[in-house]
Amino acid sequence: MSHTQTLPKSLDAVIVGAGFGGMYMLHRLRGLGLSARIIEAADGVGGTWYWNRYPGARCDVESMQYSFSFDEALQQDWTWSERFAAQPEILRYANHVADRFDLRRDIAFETRVESATYDEATDRWTVRTDRGDVVSARFCIMATGCLSAARLPDIPGIGDFRGETYHTGYWPQQKVDFTGKRVAVIGTGSSAIQAIPVIAEEAAQVTVFQRTPNFSIPSRNAPMDEDYEQSWKSDYAAKRQQARAMRTGILYGINPQSAVEVDAAERTAEYERRWATGGTAFMGAYHDLILNKASNDTAAEFVRGKIRALVQDPETAEALAPKDHPIGTKRICVDTHYYETYNRPNVTLVNLRKHPIEAITATGIRTSDGEREFDAIVFATGFDAMTGTLLRIDIRGRGGRSLAQDWEHGPRTYLGLMIAGYPNLFTITGPGSPSVLSNMIVSIEQHVDWITGLLAHMQARGLGCVEATEEAQEAWVRHGMEVAERTLYPSAASWYMGANIPGKPRVFMPYIGGVGVYREKCDEIAAQGYEGFRLA
Ligand code: FAD
Ligand code: N01
């Protein structure tokens, strides 16, 4: 379905977003015999992997795990070319899924949902789009993504620059050619850390504007090893099952020991081993790295030592070595030659802690130590995460209450799946669920399967309305906060805490209890007749 075809006036379900979440939801709703359409702002499927086409964009969950598990033939047929897949390959995979399951005929592309309003009299949602569609649906499923509201910083003069500007999260479809150009990169989060080494190979000069350094682990990416691929494919069902029980939904070894229980030599050997293996499994070196500051310090110091060894200029190395947050409490980055890139003659780091940005000008960027001229500026400045995309839609629940007001002091959900006062509205990987702390395809499948189970339960009993109770929601929000406070996470000014957006409430948004534990909780609630939900 393209945007030129009109959306039906009435449907069982509207799904917003055609990333992995929306696509799988559509597939499952069809299985229930429900009429459903996806409404998607982009002109293609893939969500994150459609929008984030910046150089170096790549997954940091291994390809064998960052893929759908719901269809055995799909997981057997698809072949990944690298240990960690790059964005173009993941986008091809998303398109393959759309074609294989014939999803496109039910997707309205290039159409943005502007509002969703619940009507108590009819028990239905009215969804309005920027193309003037008005669709009535019993269920409204937000598969809008946690990292899909890209954000430009509030830097004075940002509109004055006359050269090229890019945001990593809205990268053009055509290749951007930086050959011979002077390029500024603002930001040093995961996106920047992936993009900088690749841009530096092409551009004449790259100047990185860093406010806060991040910890990054080498990916050790490599072409897919056929034996490794086979070891997964021959045992996919069991391996997926094990992954679903893990804290992050990723199957890797987590050492049950505490980092402070072992002696320094043993600890260093373990960190060296994980550093050599590469990837986020580094954080599994000891089970308590995110729980105990003393343990965390040992891992953080190990990585700082690596940075000092990799970066030749001592002042640059020191500026790149994070000291303001425990390792892992901001999303750990995974790179290919990031730190080494600063040894190139065409790459310069500007430490904004010493010399803050004062303004963007017509020709460049002015900091407190002077102005530098550029041909292009890359904003790798991140997202209004978890709540941003939802709150860009005017969502109205019972009695006209607005989600923006209800979440004024931070998001409140039951299980990250539903919101009290908003019947029949679901949020896939919403705040209050493990979501961004996990392999998100595992979390997406779990949410979609759970919602499908609930809708089947309702169908079987002739029920038309489900809503989270205020009491269940309050208890879940409290539990989420208690669990977060037992960890080191709240001590970092991260986007998990809303800290990257001026004025955003500082609340730890995802659920840190673990993917396996959370799944059990959701299943238990379902088994008890959907405890905490009102069904009618
Ligand atoms: P998305 O893929 O974000 O899709 C949401 C869709 O909703 C988008 O297409 C958007 O256009 C659409 N949409 C939003 N609002 C509206 C609206 N109002 N109207 C119409 N359409 C709308 N996760 C991992 O687990 N491992 C990784 O290695 C990893 N790497 C990442 C790298 C990058 C650069 C980024 C940004 C994220 C990464 N993630 C990673 C997280 C990633 O977002 C998820 O893995 C997953 O792709 C999310 O799928 P989704 O369907 O939930 O959301
Ligand atoms: O965004 P970020 P991202 N002046 O918010 C800086 C996923 N992802 O797009 O920390 C100067 O992490 C900001 O500085 P500071 C992953 O979940 C995964 O990189 O606020 N600088 C920071 O350095 C990730 O966590 C992969 O001081 C400013 C940067 O911009 C999430 O997406 C790859 C500024 C933003 O970093 C977001 O990552 C890519 C200003 N005014 C993304 N404003 C994988 O590899 C902001 N910054 C899996």
XYZ file of C-alpha atoms and ligand atoms in Angstrom:
637
model
C 0.000 0.000 0.000
C 1.457 3.371 -0.907
C 0.340 6.722 0.429
C -1.773 7.276 -2.667
C -4.158 4.547 -1.549
C -6.493 5.801 1.124
C -6.619 4.189 4.510
C -9.868 2.425 5.426
C -12.171 4.499 7.654
C -12.562 1.684 10.133
C -10.159 -1.029 11.275
C -9.661 -3.410 14.136
C -6.178 -2.014 14.721
C -3.887 0.790 13.695
C -0.171 0.202 14.176
C 2.081 3.248 14.101
C 5.563 2.522 12.738
C 7.020 -0.008 10.279
C 10.234 -0.893 12.089
C 10.734 -4.416 13.376
C 8.092 -3.836 16.058
C 5.319 -2.698 13.727
C 6.060 -5.288 11.074
C 5.924 -8.225 13.451
C 2.771 -6.837 15.107
C 1.023 -6.655 11.733
C 2.000 -10.246 10.977
C 0.575 -11.452 14.290
C -2.645 -9.430 14.035
C -3.297 -10.959 10.626
C -2.903 -14.332 12.298
C -5.765 -13.391 14.633
C -7.904 -12.448 11.636
C -7.972 -8.775 12.608
C -8.018 -5.974 10.056
C -4.931 -3.833 10.608
C -2.795 -1.226 8.871
C 0.584 0.216 9.674
C 0.972 3.953 9.269
C 4.607 4.905 8.664
C 6.227 8.318 8.179
C 9.085 6.994 6.006
C 8.758 5.726 2.438
C 10.063 2.315 3.432
C 10.216 -0.224 6.236
C 13.040 -0.703 8.748
C 12.610 2.188 11.198
C 15.990 2.789 12.853
C 17.742 1.067 9.969
C 15.855 3.135 7.412
C 16.754 6.475 9.026
C 20.271 5.937 10.443
C 22.309 5.604 7.247
C 25.358 7.438 8.509
C 28.787 6.057 7.573
C 29.747 3.214 9.887
C 26.200 2.554 11.187
C 26.192 -0.972 12.484
C 24.529 -3.221 15.029
C 26.351 -4.069 18.237
C 24.363 -7.218 18.912
C 25.765 -10.104 16.892
C 23.930 -10.740 13.617
C 23.022 -14.290 14.631
C 21.081 -12.798 17.553
C 19.815 -9.476 16.169
C 17.177 -11.057 13.954
C 13.654 -12.436 14.232
C 13.189 -15.834 15.820
C 9.467 -16.266 15.167
C 9.855 -18.103 11.879
C 12.221 -21.048 11.612
C 12.427 -20.925 7.801
C 13.307 -17.218 7.923
C 16.132 -17.684 10.402
C 17.491 -20.641 8.469
C 17.257 -18.985 5.044
C 18.739 -15.605 5.854
C 22.514 -15.328 5.726
C 24.471 -12.579 7.443
C 27.786 -11.536 5.953
C 29.460 -10.190 9.091
C 29.667 -10.882 12.809
C 28.005 -7.490 13.411
C 25.775 -6.455 10.526
C 26.033 -2.991 9.008
C 22.984 -0.791 8.440
C 22.528 -1.572 4.693
C 22.384 -5.295 5.419
C 19.905 -4.883 8.279
C 17.754 -2.687 6.050
C 17.852 -5.391 3.355
C 16.764 -7.881 6.002
C 13.847 -5.639 7.049
C 12.778 -5.386 3.404
C 13.104 -9.135 2.998
C 10.817 -9.656 6.005
C 8.279 -7.192 4.551
C 8.251 -9.046 1.221
C 8.402 -12.544 2.619
C 5.348 -11.982 4.809
C 3.623 -9.774 2.233
C 3.362 -6.885 4.671
C 3.552 -3.903 2.306
C -0.049 -4.118 1.115
C -1.106 -3.109 4.625
C 1.382 -0.290 5.181
C 0.591 3.347 4.439
C 4.001 4.935 3.832
C 4.930 8.611 3.886
C 2.122 9.238 6.320
C 2.640 10.626 9.796
C 0.212 10.062 12.647
C -0.487 13.387 14.298
C -3.086 12.453 16.887
C -4.853 9.524 18.487
C -7.995 10.187 20.500
C -9.996 7.704 22.532
C -13.764 7.950 22.375
C -15.400 6.571 25.519
C -18.829 6.300 23.925
C -17.703 3.958 21.170
C -14.642 2.491 22.898
C -12.567 3.279 19.819
C -9.528 5.310 18.829
C -9.640 8.010 16.182
C -6.266 8.307 14.472
C -5.511 11.368 12.330
C -2.609 11.725 9.908
C -0.795 14.570 8.183
C -2.476 13.490 4.919
C -5.929 14.131 6.319
C -6.822 10.494 6.994
C -9.228 9.874 9.845
C -9.256 6.236 10.885
C -11.349 4.665 13.598
C -9.824 1.598 15.267
C -10.544 -0.475 18.333
C -6.843 -0.960 19.068
C -3.993 1.444 18.619
C -0.498 0.011 18.815
C 2.427 2.368 19.075
C 5.471 0.781 17.441
C 7.005 4.205 17.119
C 10.505 3.291 18.360
C 12.498 4.425 21.374
C 15.259 6.081 19.364
C 13.383 7.632 16.495
C 12.894 11.251 17.552
C 16.249 12.685 16.457
C 17.279 15.818 18.251
C 19.273 18.867 17.230
C 20.978 20.739 20.070
C 19.944 24.210 21.209
C 23.141 25.893 20.024
C 22.799 29.606 19.172
C 23.056 30.253 15.434
C 22.323 26.642 14.481
C 20.289 27.815 11.487
C 22.973 30.231 10.254
C 25.483 27.716 8.915
C 25.719 27.921 5.115
C 27.545 24.631 4.538
C 26.073 21.128 4.593
C 24.426 19.839 7.787
C 23.457 16.289 8.679
C 21.950 14.503 11.664
C 23.031 10.873 12.019
C 19.414 9.875 12.684
C 18.097 11.486 9.470
C 20.902 10.606 7.095
C 20.213 11.141 3.339
C 19.495 8.101 1.187
C 22.199 9.040 -1.337
C 25.816 8.646 -0.318
C 27.274 11.809 1.189
C 30.726 12.508 -0.250
C 33.075 14.125 2.262
C 36.146 13.872 0.009
C 38.372 16.911 0.448
C 36.000 18.496 2.962
C 36.480 19.937 6.434
C 33.930 18.144 8.588
C 32.818 18.919 12.137
C 31.194 16.198 14.219
C 29.271 17.309 17.301
C 28.783 14.539 19.862
C 30.644 11.418 20.951
C 27.862 8.889 21.624
C 27.458 5.525 19.847
C 26.524 7.126 16.511
C 29.519 9.479 16.469
C 31.897 6.758 17.622
C 30.850 4.603 14.665
C 30.817 7.459 12.141
C 34.039 9.313 12.995
C 36.557 6.629 11.887
C 34.756 6.161 8.558
C 34.351 9.881 7.844
C 38.019 10.413 8.756
C 39.098 8.034 5.985
C 37.399 10.213 3.394
C 37.384 13.817 4.607
C 40.297 16.233 4.438
C 39.859 17.107 8.103
C 37.590 15.924 10.899
C 37.120 17.999 14.045
C 35.244 16.266 16.836
C 33.446 18.438 19.372
C 33.212 16.419 22.569
C 31.321 17.449 25.673
C 31.322 14.104 27.510
C 33.553 11.161 26.593
C 32.043 7.670 26.449
C 33.431 4.226 27.098
C 33.820 2.194 23.940
C 34.820 -1.427 23.408
C 36.292 -2.669 20.110
C 33.807 -4.752 18.127
C 36.368 -7.097 16.538
C 33.921 -7.256 13.688
C 34.793 -9.790 11.003
C 33.244 -11.628 8.074
C 30.790 -14.252 9.300
C 32.511 -17.454 10.275
C 30.629 -20.277 8.589
C 31.168 -22.727 11.426
C 29.898 -20.164 13.912
C 26.839 -19.464 11.773
C 26.189 -23.187 11.532
C 26.574 -23.636 15.280
C 23.659 -21.230 15.692
C 21.528 -22.485 12.837
C 21.794 -26.106 13.890
C 20.497 -25.228 17.329
C 18.614 -21.986 16.838
C 15.527 -22.766 18.905
C 17.499 -23.699 22.016
C 19.913 -20.788 21.708
C 17.101 -18.269 21.255
C 15.415 -19.738 24.302
C 18.572 -19.253 26.365
C 18.970 -15.683 25.100
C 15.405 -14.829 26.157
C 16.266 -15.759 29.728
C 19.349 -13.532 29.887
C 19.448 -10.112 31.542
C 19.943 -8.348 28.209
C 18.308 -10.868 25.900
C 21.755 -11.546 24.452
C 23.440 -14.901 24.845
C 26.917 -14.356 26.202
C 28.798 -15.504 29.250
C 28.172 -13.536 32.419
C 30.745 -14.331 35.048
C 28.883 -14.982 38.325
C 31.819 -13.706 40.382
C 32.197 -10.212 41.813
C 35.027 -8.120 40.375
C 36.270 -7.371 43.875
C 36.354 -11.024 44.935
C 39.210 -11.879 42.638
C 42.792 -10.632 42.665
C 44.044 -7.912 40.356
C 45.968 -10.220 38.023
C 42.982 -12.512 37.462
C 40.717 -9.509 36.915
C 43.030 -7.970 34.348
C 43.271 -11.292 32.519
C 39.465 -11.493 32.364
C 39.154 -7.927 31.054
C 41.917 -8.577 28.513
C 40.120 -11.684 27.310
C 36.840 -9.815 26.883
C 38.556 -6.812 25.284
C 40.127 -9.191 22.749
C 36.780 -10.891 22.053
C 35.100 -7.523 21.544
C 31.572 -6.180 21.925
C 29.200 -5.514 24.795
C 29.974 -8.884 26.400
C 32.773 -6.937 28.072
C 30.172 -5.874 30.649
C 29.595 -9.540 31.523
C 33.156 -9.845 32.887
C 31.692 -9.740 36.415
C 28.063 -9.946 37.415
C 28.205 -6.884 39.671
C 29.736 -4.294 37.353
C 26.498 -2.312 37.242
C 25.705 -2.899 40.904
C 28.852 -2.130 42.854
C 30.905 1.037 42.354
C 34.148 -0.567 43.533
C 33.711 -3.382 41.000
C 32.751 -0.942 38.300
C 35.843 1.180 38.978
C 38.092 -1.754 38.097
C 36.493 -2.152 34.656
C 36.381 1.601 34.047
C 40.060 1.964 34.930
C 40.942 -0.941 32.640
C 39.253 0.783 29.695
C 40.810 4.153 30.553
C 44.169 2.376 30.497
C 43.403 1.040 27.020
C 42.479 4.532 25.806
C 45.750 5.953 27.161
C 47.666 3.178 25.413
C 45.834 3.564 22.094
C 45.877 7.353 21.753
C 49.335 8.809 21.196
C 48.743 12.399 22.292
C 48.438 12.333 26.112
C 46.148 15.357 26.326
C 43.755 13.909 23.746
C 43.863 10.528 25.495
C 43.007 12.104 28.841
C 40.125 14.059 27.294
C 38.789 10.832 25.751
C 38.965 8.874 29.028
C 35.545 9.041 30.751
C 35.584 9.877 34.438
C 32.138 11.312 35.100
C 30.047 8.120 35.046
C 30.465 4.443 35.908
C 31.145 2.287 32.851
C 27.947 0.863 31.364
C 25.579 3.328 33.030
C 25.433 5.210 29.748
C 24.918 2.923 26.754
C 28.297 1.308 26.249
C 29.642 2.030 22.759
C 31.170 -0.497 20.391
C 33.601 0.692 17.764
C 35.962 -0.129 14.951
C 39.230 1.783 15.447
C 37.603 4.730 17.222
C 40.399 5.645 19.629
C 43.119 4.952 17.039
C 41.429 7.439 14.710
C 42.704 10.281 16.915
C 46.256 9.343 15.884
C 45.489 10.375 12.312
C 46.919 13.721 11.269
C 43.542 14.842 9.890
C 41.548 14.299 13.124
C 41.341 16.792 16.004
C 39.439 16.603 19.264
C 37.980 19.784 20.732
C 37.292 19.374 24.427
C 34.126 21.364 25.071
C 34.591 21.008 28.826
C 37.547 23.365 28.423
C 36.237 25.441 25.548
C 32.431 25.314 25.240
C 30.622 26.016 21.982
C 29.409 29.626 21.918
C 27.689 29.607 18.549
C 27.370 28.120 15.122
C 28.159 30.770 12.538
C 27.624 31.067 8.782
C 30.977 29.417 8.134
C 31.756 27.280 11.141
C 31.672 26.747 14.892
C 32.845 29.245 17.503
C 34.071 27.993 20.863
C 35.522 30.015 23.730
C 38.984 29.628 22.161
C 38.085 30.825 18.668
C 36.258 29.984 15.462
C 36.915 27.060 13.123
C 35.616 26.902 9.557
C 33.884 23.871 8.073
C 32.292 22.645 4.870
C 29.941 20.285 6.720
C 28.612 19.753 10.235
C 27.436 16.329 11.389
C 25.129 16.423 14.383
C 25.538 13.130 16.219
C 23.498 14.578 19.038
C 21.104 11.725 19.701
C 17.412 11.402 20.364
C 14.578 12.425 22.632
C 14.598 8.811 23.712
C 11.744 6.536 24.791
C 9.059 9.195 25.230
C 9.933 11.697 22.483
C 8.247 9.972 19.553
C 5.095 9.178 21.527
C 4.775 12.714 22.833
C 5.148 14.169 19.339
C 1.737 12.568 18.733
C -1.215 14.235 20.461
C -2.491 11.215 22.403
C -5.771 11.673 24.300
C -7.235 9.033 26.577
C -10.315 8.837 28.801
C -12.060 12.170 29.401
C -9.712 13.906 26.947
C -6.700 13.506 29.267
C -3.455 14.050 27.431
C -0.413 11.819 27.555
C 1.841 14.876 27.516
C 0.233 16.042 30.759
C 0.071 12.603 32.339
C 3.793 12.164 31.672
C 4.779 15.682 32.691
C 6.866 14.256 35.549
C 8.102 11.235 33.610
C 6.522 8.254 31.865
C 4.172 6.009 33.853
C 3.098 2.683 32.415
C 2.095 -0.767 33.494
C 4.847 -3.130 32.283
C 5.802 -0.642 29.564
C 2.895 -2.135 27.624
C -0.161 -0.061 28.578
C -1.016 3.220 30.266
C -3.844 3.649 32.783
C -6.499 5.928 31.278
C -5.653 4.859 27.705
C -7.672 1.693 27.011
C -6.688 -0.513 24.078
C -3.510 1.501 23.444
C -0.278 -0.484 23.533
C 3.331 0.648 23.505
C 5.852 -1.802 22.060
C 9.090 -1.613 24.073
C 7.608 1.315 25.977
C 9.198 2.973 29.022
C 8.903 0.666 32.009
C 10.004 -2.387 29.992
C 13.589 -3.660 29.389
C 13.488 -2.186 25.894
C 16.651 -0.172 25.194
C 18.622 -2.147 27.800
C 18.247 -5.273 25.719
C 18.632 -6.910 22.357
C 15.615 -5.056 21.091
C 14.440 -7.689 18.660
C 14.081 -10.085 21.592
C 12.088 -7.455 23.503
C 9.972 -6.587 20.463
C 9.052 -10.220 19.901
C 8.193 -10.667 23.549
C 5.902 -7.619 23.585
C 4.216 -8.479 20.301
C 3.663 -12.092 21.372
C 2.274 -10.981 24.718
C -0.114 -8.453 23.144
C -1.206 -11.112 20.625
C -1.892 -13.494 23.508
C -3.982 -10.873 25.277
C -5.994 -10.050 22.152
C -6.623 -13.759 21.525
C -7.782 -14.099 25.131
C -10.195 -11.205 24.598
C -11.436 -12.580 21.267
C -12.145 -15.961 22.839
C -14.264 -14.305 25.542
C -15.972 -11.718 23.376
C -14.234 -8.857 25.227
C -13.510 -5.542 23.523
C -11.671 -3.392 26.014
C -8.535 -3.738 28.115
C -6.998 -1.133 30.356
C -4.237 -1.070 32.958
C -5.495 -0.124 36.420
C -4.002 2.905 38.184
C -3.028 0.698 41.157
C -1.136 -1.817 39.034
C 0.590 0.998 37.180
C 1.629 2.774 40.385
C 3.013 -0.445 41.828
C 4.947 -1.163 38.624
C 6.404 2.347 38.441
C 7.468 2.089 42.100
C 9.003 -1.333 41.532
C 10.875 -0.043 38.471
C 12.345 2.811 40.475
C 13.344 0.545 43.354
C 15.129 -1.852 41.039
C 16.912 1.008 39.259
C 18.057 2.467 42.565
C 19.774 -0.809 43.452
C 22.051 -0.242 40.447
C 24.567 2.411 39.449
C 22.464 3.521 36.461
C 20.743 6.534 38.045
C 24.146 8.066 38.864
C 24.816 8.873 35.187
C 23.384 11.837 33.298
C 22.246 9.543 30.492
C 19.444 9.600 27.973
C 18.007 6.622 29.937
C 17.404 9.268 32.632
C 16.141 11.910 30.184
C 19.249 13.939 31.034
C 20.136 14.758 27.408
C 17.041 16.908 26.917
C 16.928 20.220 28.789
C 13.832 20.290 31.008
C 12.984 16.589 30.564
C 12.101 14.921 33.892
C 14.998 12.918 35.346
C 13.489 9.470 35.699
C 15.155 6.174 34.848
C 12.868 5.099 31.999
C 13.602 1.475 31.037
C 13.090 -1.492 33.365
C 16.444 -2.797 34.608
C 15.153 -5.979 36.265
C 16.321 -8.029 33.272
C 14.731 -9.438 30.135
C 14.306 -12.961 31.559
C 12.821 -11.832 34.866
C 10.516 -9.376 33.098
C 9.268 -12.029 30.679
C 8.424 -14.335 33.576
C 6.539 -11.496 35.273
C 4.519 -10.768 32.105
C 3.723 -14.446 31.634
C 2.677 -14.809 35.262
C 0.341 -11.833 34.933
C -1.218 -13.359 31.821
C -1.578 -16.744 33.543
C -3.444 -15.054 36.388
C -6.096 -13.728 34.021
C -4.206 -10.510 33.249
C -3.779 -9.282 36.758
C -3.679 -5.492 36.970
C -5.704 -5.081 33.780
C -9.429 -4.348 33.611
C -11.078 -6.366 30.862
C -14.577 -5.664 29.568
P 11.977 1.902 15.042
O 12.875 1.065 14.249
O 12.493 3.169 15.594
O 10.712 2.199 14.126
C 9.739 3.127 14.486
C 9.066 3.624 13.224
O 7.943 4.421 13.606
C 9.962 4.515 12.386
O 10.036 4.003 11.080
C 9.270 5.864 12.405
O 9.388 6.561 11.187
C 7.837 5.487 12.704
N 7.095 6.543 13.373
C 7.369 7.136 14.555
N 6.435 8.062 14.839
C 5.550 8.032 13.821
C 4.363 8.751 13.553
N 3.892 9.680 14.380
N 3.692 8.475 12.412
C 4.145 7.531 11.545
N 5.271 6.826 11.752
C 5.953 7.073 12.878
N 19.117 -2.103 19.256
C 19.712 -3.279 19.526
O 19.114 -4.133 20.166
N 20.963 -3.529 19.075
C 21.671 -2.628 18.357
O 22.804 -2.875 17.999
C 21.056 -1.375 18.052
N 21.687 -0.452 17.315
C 21.096 0.750 17.087
C 21.758 1.688 16.313
C 21.196 2.914 16.082
C 21.883 3.914 15.217
C 19.960 3.252 16.700
C 19.348 4.616 16.517
C 19.281 2.310 17.445
C 19.829 1.043 17.616
N 19.150 0.053 18.319
C 19.771 -1.144 18.554
C 17.794 0.259 18.776
C 16.789 0.074 17.588
O 16.024 1.232 17.588
C 15.982 -1.200 17.789
O 16.850 -2.307 17.777
C 14.890 -1.485 16.759
O 15.325 -1.304 15.445
C 13.653 -0.679 17.064
O 12.595 -1.099 16.260
P 11.142 -0.469 16.453
O 10.288 -1.041 15.413
O 10.726 -0.601 17.862
O 11.357 1.095 16.254
O 23.207 9.700 20.821
P 23.763 9.949 22.318
P 23.639 8.609 19.748
N 26.804 20.247 22.493
O 22.663 10.645 23.029
C 26.348 15.190 22.425
C 21.708 3.662 20.010
N 22.780 3.492 19.030
O 22.870 8.853 18.508
O 26.895 13.398 26.575
C 27.725 19.293 22.399
O 24.305 8.730 22.908
C 26.248 14.403 23.694
O 27.113 14.950 24.675
P 26.717 14.849 26.257
C 22.296 3.436 21.391
O 21.314 2.959 22.229
C 23.388 2.298 18.992
O 25.114 8.539 19.637
O 25.272 15.279 26.340
N 27.466 17.989 22.388
C 26.648 13.025 23.204
O 28.037 12.898 23.114
C 22.737 4.841 21.737
O 22.978 5.059 23.090
C 24.438 2.098 18.139
O 27.624 15.736 26.909
C 26.184 17.633 22.463
C 26.055 12.993 21.798
O 25.807 14.341 21.421
C 21.581 5.646 21.201
O 21.247 5.004 19.965
C 24.869 3.122 17.314
C 25.146 18.575 22.551
C 24.756 12.256 21.739
O 24.973 10.932 22.068
C 21.874 7.105 20.962
O 23.174 7.248 20.394
C 24.226 4.330 17.379
C 25.510 19.943 22.563
N 24.592 20.892 22.673
C 23.176 4.508 18.242
N 23.971 17.909 22.611
C 25.111 0.800 18.144
O 26.268 0.658 17.906
C 24.268 16.602 22.572
N 25.597 16.430 22.477
C 24.353 -0.335 18.549
